[in-house]
Amino acid sequence: MKNSAKVIMTINALGVVALLLWFVTSRRTQEPHAELPVPELTKTARPHRMNVEREANWIGTSYAKQEATIIALGEGNIGSVDANDEAAVSEGAALFTLGGAVLEAKLAAARERVSSLQNQLEVAKDTLTRKQEAVKEKISSLDELASAKSTAQQLDAELETAKGQWQLLDDSAHVTAPISGIFTGRKVSVGQTVEKGQELASIIVPGRVRIVATVLASGASGLEGRRVTFNAPDGRVLSGTVAKVLPERTAAGGTVVWIESKEIDEQVAPGQNLSGRVTVAVRESALAVLTSAVVYDEKEVAYAFVKVDDTFEQKQVQVGTTSGGWIEVISGLTSEEEVVTEGAYELYYRDFNKSYKVSD
């Protein structure tokens, strides 16, 4: 009897459990169709038509637009440096003095050559004068006069050549500034031996600077005249314009450009490494929404929520350039749809199978 009562109680208990399981399952099955209140603070707006700029990064170095390279006109030793580094110099100012045994020997030989030719020329001129008088007195022939004249002319030409060579050697010993500007980039010191043609320093003209930059974007075109922004070394935001696009390309497909502006002339010194952004393309009248309207899943697929009647519908979208808080929508939305601009991620992180009733 007791065993029969226990069996009956067990059967009843199992029935209750089965009933509870059926009820819970039934509720879960019906739940996706239940309407939930819309998340608070949700706002909507229609997409805008606007010009969207696509930007790319660039890196570059500033250079003086006008620069003169100072080179050694001959071999020798640096006897003195006659200008202060990074100081202003005037055209013709002394920069270096060269010396050394080799240069001194050449100068001595040149001086001796000039002196010798001067003496020979004086003798030839005296001879020519005597021959002219002798011809007048008819004690010398015209041929002798012509020979004396030719000798004097030849010696005169040789003397001028020797003087020129001496002057070149003297000039090579005294290096002067070819233009007015800033004496910079000195590469040699006192006592150092230099070869003919060796670079000694530079002179740059202040206030005339350009940036030679590589735009890190393949296929960039129509860059000339585009606006450029960058941070100066002191943190200020400066701007410029692409003044020229060079024909060469980098191995990675980057484009080499010249960037210029009054701000660069006034606030950027040559030799600085800089980087910034440049507009590489402009899409006119593109469809765009606020960046807060677009949400992304773990695979970076983009979605937006659109108001449809009294609910919100999730739509996959293809997006493009982001600019000034707006993002271009290439496909997935129309200009007439009401798109969630605030609260999109709150909708996204709820169950997508649920519907959200729009509050009145």
Short mmCIF file of C-alpha atoms in Angstrom, two decimals, residues 66-70 81-96 175-186 201-206:
data_model
loop_
_atom_site.label_atom_id
_atom_site.label_comp_id
_atom_site.label_asym_id
_atom_site.label_seq_id
_atom_site.Cartn_x
_atom_site.Cartn_y
_atom_site.Cartn_z
CA GLN A 66 67.04 78.46 -52.88
CA GLU A 67 70.33 76.92 -51.76
CA ALA A 68 73.94 77.28 -52.88
CA THR A 69 76.38 74.45 -52.27
CA ILE A 70 79.88 75.63 -51.35
CA VAL A 81 86.66 78.91 -41.10
CA ASP A 82 85.75 82.57 -41.54
CA ALA A 83 81.96 82.47 -40.92
CA ASN A 84 79.93 81.38 -37.93
CA ASP A 85 77.64 78.36 -38.31
CA GLU A 86 73.97 79.24 -38.89
CA ALA A 87 74.89 82.94 -39.21
CA ALA A 88 73.75 85.36 -41.90
CA VAL A 89 76.40 86.13 -44.55
CA SER A 90 76.44 88.56 -47.45
CA GLU A 91 77.38 87.77 -51.04
CA GLY A 92 81.18 87.82 -51.35
CA ALA A 93 81.82 87.30 -47.63
CA ALA A 94 84.78 85.09 -46.67
CA LEU A 95 83.79 81.56 -45.64
CA PHE A 96 86.99 79.46 -45.71
CA VAL A 175 86.25 80.60 -50.53
CA THR A 176 83.54 83.27 -50.52
CA ALA A 177 79.73 83.31 -50.43
CA PRO A 178 78.12 83.24 -53.89
CA ILE A 179 74.79 84.53 -52.50
CA SER A 180 73.48 86.18 -49.35
CA GLY A 181 71.80 83.87 -46.87
CA ILE A 182 72.42 81.59 -43.88
CA PHE A 183 75.75 79.76 -43.67
CA THR A 184 74.80 76.21 -42.68
CA GLY A 185 75.60 72.52 -43.04
CA ARG A 186 79.38 72.89 -42.61
CA ALA A 201 78.92 73.79 -46.63
CA SER A 202 75.73 75.40 -47.90
CA ILE A 203 74.06 78.79 -47.94
CA ILE A 204 70.28 78.85 -47.82
CA VAL A 205 67.94 81.77 -48.38
CA PRO A 206 65.62 82.04 -45.34
#
